[in-house]
Short mmCIF file of N, CA and C in Angstrom, two decimals:
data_model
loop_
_atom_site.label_atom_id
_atom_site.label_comp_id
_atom_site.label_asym_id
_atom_site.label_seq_id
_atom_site.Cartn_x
_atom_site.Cartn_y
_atom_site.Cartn_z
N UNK N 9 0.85 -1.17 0.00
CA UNK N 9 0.00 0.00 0.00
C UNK N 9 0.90 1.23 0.00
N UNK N 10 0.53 2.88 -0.67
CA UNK N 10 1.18 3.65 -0.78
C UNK N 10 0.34 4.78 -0.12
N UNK N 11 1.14 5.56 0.10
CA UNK N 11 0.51 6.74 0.74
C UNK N 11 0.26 8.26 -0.27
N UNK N 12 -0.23 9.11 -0.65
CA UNK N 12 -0.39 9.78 -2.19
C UNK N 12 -1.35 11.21 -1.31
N UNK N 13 -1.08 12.07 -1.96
CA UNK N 13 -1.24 13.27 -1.94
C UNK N 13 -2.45 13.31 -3.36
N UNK N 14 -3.99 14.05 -3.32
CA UNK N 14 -4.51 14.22 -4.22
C UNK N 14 -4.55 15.62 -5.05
N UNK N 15 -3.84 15.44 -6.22
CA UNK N 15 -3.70 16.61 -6.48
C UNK N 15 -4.05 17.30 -7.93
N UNK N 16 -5.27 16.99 -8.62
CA UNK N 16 -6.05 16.45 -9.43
C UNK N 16 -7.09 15.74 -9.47
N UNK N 17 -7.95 16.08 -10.71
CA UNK N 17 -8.70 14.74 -11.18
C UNK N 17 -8.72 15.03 -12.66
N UNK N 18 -9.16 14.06 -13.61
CA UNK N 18 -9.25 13.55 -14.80
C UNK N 18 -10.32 13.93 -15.07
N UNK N 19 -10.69 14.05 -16.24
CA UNK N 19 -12.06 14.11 -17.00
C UNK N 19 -11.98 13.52 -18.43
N UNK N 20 -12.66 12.42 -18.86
CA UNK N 20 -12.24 11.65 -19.90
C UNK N 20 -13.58 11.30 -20.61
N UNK N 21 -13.90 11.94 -21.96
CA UNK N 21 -15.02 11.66 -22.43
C UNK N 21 -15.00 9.86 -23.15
N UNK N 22 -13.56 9.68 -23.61
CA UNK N 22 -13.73 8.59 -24.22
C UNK N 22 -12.92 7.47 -23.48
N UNK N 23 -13.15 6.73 -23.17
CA UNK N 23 -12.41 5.57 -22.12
C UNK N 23 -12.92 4.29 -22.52
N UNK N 24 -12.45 3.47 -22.07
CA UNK N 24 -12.63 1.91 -21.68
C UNK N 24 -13.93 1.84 -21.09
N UNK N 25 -14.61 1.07 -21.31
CA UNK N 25 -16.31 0.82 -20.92
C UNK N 25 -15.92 0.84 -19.05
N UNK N 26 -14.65 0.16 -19.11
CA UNK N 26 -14.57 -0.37 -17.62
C UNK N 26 -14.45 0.74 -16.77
N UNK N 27 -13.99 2.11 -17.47
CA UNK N 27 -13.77 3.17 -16.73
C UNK N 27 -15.00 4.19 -16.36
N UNK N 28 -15.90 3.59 -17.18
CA UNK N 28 -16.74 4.71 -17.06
C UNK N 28 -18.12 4.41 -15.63
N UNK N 29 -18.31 5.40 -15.53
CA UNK N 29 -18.67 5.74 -13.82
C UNK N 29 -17.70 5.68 -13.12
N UNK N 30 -16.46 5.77 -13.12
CA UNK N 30 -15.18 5.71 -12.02
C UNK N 30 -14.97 7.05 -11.76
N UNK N 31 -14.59 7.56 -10.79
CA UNK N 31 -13.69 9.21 -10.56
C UNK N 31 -12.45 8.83 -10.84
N UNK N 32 -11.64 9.84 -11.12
CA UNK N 32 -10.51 9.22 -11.90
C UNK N 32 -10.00 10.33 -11.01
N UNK N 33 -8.76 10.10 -10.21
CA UNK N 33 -7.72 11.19 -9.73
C UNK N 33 -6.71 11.33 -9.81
N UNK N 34 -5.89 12.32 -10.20
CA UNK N 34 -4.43 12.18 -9.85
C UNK N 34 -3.81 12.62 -8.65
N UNK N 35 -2.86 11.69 -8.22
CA UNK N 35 -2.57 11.09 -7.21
C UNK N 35 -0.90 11.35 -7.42
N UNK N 36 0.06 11.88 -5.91
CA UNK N 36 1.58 12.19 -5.93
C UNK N 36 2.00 11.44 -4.68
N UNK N 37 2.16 10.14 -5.39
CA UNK N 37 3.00 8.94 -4.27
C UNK N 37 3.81 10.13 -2.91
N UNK N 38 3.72 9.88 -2.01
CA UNK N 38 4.57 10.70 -0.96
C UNK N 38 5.41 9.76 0.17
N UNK N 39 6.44 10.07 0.98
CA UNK N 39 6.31 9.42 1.84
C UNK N 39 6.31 9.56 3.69
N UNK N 40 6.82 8.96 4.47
CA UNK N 40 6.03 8.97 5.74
C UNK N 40 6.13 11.20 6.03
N UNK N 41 7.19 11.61 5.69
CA UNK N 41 7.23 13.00 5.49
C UNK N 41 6.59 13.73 4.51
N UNK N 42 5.71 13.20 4.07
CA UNK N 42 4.78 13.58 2.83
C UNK N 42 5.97 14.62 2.07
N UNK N 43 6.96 14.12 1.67
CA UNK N 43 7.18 14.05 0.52
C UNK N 43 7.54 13.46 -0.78
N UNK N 44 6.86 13.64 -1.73
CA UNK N 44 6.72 13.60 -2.85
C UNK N 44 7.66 12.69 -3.36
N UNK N 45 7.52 11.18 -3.84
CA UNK N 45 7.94 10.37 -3.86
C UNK N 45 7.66 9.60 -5.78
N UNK N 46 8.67 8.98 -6.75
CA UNK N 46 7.88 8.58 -7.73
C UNK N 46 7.14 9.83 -8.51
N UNK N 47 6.46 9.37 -9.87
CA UNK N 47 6.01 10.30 -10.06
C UNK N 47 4.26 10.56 -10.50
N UNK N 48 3.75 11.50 -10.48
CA UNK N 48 2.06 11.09 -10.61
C UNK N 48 1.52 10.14 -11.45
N UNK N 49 0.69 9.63 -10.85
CA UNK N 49 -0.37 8.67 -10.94
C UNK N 49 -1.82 9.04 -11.62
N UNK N 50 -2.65 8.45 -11.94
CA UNK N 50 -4.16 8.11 -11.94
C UNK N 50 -4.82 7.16 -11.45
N UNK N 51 -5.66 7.74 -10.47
CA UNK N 51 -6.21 6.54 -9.67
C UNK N 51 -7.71 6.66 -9.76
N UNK N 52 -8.29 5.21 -9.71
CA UNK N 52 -9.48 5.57 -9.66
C UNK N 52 -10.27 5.25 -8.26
N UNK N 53 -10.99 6.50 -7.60
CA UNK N 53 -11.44 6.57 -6.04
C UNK N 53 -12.33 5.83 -5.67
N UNK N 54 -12.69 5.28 -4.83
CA UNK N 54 -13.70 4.23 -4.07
C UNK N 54 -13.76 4.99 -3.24
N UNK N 55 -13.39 6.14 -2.33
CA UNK N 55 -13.76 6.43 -1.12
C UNK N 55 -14.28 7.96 -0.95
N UNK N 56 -14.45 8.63 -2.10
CA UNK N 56 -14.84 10.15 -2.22
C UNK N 56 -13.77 11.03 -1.72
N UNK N 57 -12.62 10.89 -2.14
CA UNK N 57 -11.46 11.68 -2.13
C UNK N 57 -11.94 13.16 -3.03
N UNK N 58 -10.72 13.87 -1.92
CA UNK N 58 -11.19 15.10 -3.21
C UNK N 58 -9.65 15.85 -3.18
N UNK N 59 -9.16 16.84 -3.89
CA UNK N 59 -8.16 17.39 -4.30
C UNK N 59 -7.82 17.75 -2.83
N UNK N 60 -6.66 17.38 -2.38
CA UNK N 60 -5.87 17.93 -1.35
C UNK N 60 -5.99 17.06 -0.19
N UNK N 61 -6.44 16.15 -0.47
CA UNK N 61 -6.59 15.00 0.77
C UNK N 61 -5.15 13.96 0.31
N UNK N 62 -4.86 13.29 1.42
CA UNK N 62 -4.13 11.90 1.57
C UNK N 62 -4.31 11.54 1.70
N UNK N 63 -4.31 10.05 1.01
CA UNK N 63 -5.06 8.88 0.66
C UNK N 63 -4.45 7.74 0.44
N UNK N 64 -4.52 6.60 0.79
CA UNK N 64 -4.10 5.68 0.94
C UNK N 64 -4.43 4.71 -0.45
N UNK N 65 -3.74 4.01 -1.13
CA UNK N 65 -3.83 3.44 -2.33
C UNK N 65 -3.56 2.14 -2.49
N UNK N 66 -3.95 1.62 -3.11
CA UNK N 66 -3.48 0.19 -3.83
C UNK N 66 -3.23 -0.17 -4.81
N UNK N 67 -2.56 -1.08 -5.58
CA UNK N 67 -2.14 -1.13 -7.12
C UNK N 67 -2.03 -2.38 -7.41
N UNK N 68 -2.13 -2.84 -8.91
CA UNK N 68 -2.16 -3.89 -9.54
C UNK N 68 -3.33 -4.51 -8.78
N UNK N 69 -3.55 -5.94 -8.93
CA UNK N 69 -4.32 -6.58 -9.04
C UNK N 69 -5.36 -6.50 -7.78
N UNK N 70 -4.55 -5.63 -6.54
CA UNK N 70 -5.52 -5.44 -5.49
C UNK N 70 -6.22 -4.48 -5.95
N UNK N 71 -5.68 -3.36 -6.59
CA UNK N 71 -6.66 -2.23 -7.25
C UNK N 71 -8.09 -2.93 -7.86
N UNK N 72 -7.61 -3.65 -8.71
CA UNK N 72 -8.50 -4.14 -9.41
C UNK N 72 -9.93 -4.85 -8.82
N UNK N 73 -9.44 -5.66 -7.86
CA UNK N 73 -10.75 -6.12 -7.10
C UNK N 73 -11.18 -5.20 -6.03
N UNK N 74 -10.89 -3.57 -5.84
CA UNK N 74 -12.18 -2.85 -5.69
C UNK N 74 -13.43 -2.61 -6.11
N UNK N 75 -13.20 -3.42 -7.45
CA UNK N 75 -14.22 -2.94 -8.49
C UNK N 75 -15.15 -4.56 -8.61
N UNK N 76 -16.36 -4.36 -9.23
CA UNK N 76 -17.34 -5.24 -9.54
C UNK N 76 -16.58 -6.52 -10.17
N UNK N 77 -15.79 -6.21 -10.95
CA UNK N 77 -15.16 -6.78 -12.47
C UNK N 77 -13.38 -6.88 -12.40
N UNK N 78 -12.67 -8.17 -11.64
CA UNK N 78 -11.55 -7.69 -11.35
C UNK N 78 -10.89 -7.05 -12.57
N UNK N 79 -11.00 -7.24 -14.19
CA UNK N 79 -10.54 -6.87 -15.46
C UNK N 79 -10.30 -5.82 -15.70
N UNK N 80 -11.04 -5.41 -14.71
CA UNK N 80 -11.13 -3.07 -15.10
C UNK N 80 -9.66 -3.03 -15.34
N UNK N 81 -9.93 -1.66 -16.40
CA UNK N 81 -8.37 -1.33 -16.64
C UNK N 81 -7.92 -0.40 -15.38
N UNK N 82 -7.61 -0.51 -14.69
CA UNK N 82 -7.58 0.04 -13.66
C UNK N 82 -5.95 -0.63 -12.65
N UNK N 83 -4.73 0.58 -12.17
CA UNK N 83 -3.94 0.14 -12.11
C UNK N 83 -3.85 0.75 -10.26
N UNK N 84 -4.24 1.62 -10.35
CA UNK N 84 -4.16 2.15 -8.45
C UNK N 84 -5.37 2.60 -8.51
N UNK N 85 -6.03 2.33 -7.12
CA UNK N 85 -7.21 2.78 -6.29
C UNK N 85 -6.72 3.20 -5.05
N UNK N 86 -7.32 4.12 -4.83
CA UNK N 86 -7.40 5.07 -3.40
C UNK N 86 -8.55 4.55 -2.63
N UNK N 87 -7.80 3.69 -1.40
CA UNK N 87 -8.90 2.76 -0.64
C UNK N 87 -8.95 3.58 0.62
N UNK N 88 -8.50 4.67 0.83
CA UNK N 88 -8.76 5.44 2.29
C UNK N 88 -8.47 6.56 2.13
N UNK N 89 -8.75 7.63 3.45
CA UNK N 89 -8.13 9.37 3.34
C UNK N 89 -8.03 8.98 4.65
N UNK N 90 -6.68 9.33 4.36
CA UNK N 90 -5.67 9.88 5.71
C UNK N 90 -5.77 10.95 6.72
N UNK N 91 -6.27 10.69 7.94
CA UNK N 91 -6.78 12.02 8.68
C UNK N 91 -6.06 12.53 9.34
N UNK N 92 -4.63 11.76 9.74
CA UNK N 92 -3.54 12.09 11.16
C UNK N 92 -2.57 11.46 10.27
N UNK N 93 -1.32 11.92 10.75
CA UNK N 93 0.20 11.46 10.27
C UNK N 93 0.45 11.58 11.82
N UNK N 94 0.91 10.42 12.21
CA UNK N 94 1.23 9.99 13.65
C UNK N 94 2.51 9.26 13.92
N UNK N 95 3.85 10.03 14.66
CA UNK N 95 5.18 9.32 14.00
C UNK N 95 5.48 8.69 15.78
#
């Protein structure tokens, strides 16, 4: 699991059937010092993230079984928002 800064979202008229109804965000891998780690992402949200939150993510094939359909093209999901950084 990764930790990501939201700092974006997508808007995509033409996509993959699998994408559509998804929020699509972009997402800046960070780490335990929230900084900025790797480089941006697109993720698609399960948890109603919104621009400027931290959020907790998943990728590859765990991404995938957030969704109905493990097949989605879909490579990171944002499975939480981060409320405290606690060292």
């Amino acid at each position: 699991m990764l930790m990501a800064k939201v700092v974006g979202s997508v808007v995509s008229t033409q996509k993959d059937e699998s994408l559509i109804g998804k929020k699509l965000m972009i997402i800046q891998p960070i780490n335990s010092e929230q900084q900025n780690i790797r480089f941006q992402q697109v993720a698609a949200d399960t948890v109603g993230a919104g621009i400027g939150d931290y959020v907790l993510l998943t990728s590859g094939s765990s991404a995938r079984k957030m969704f109905s359909t493990p097949s989605d093209a879909v490579d990171y999901a944002i499975v939480g928002i981060i409320d405290t950084f606690d060292f």
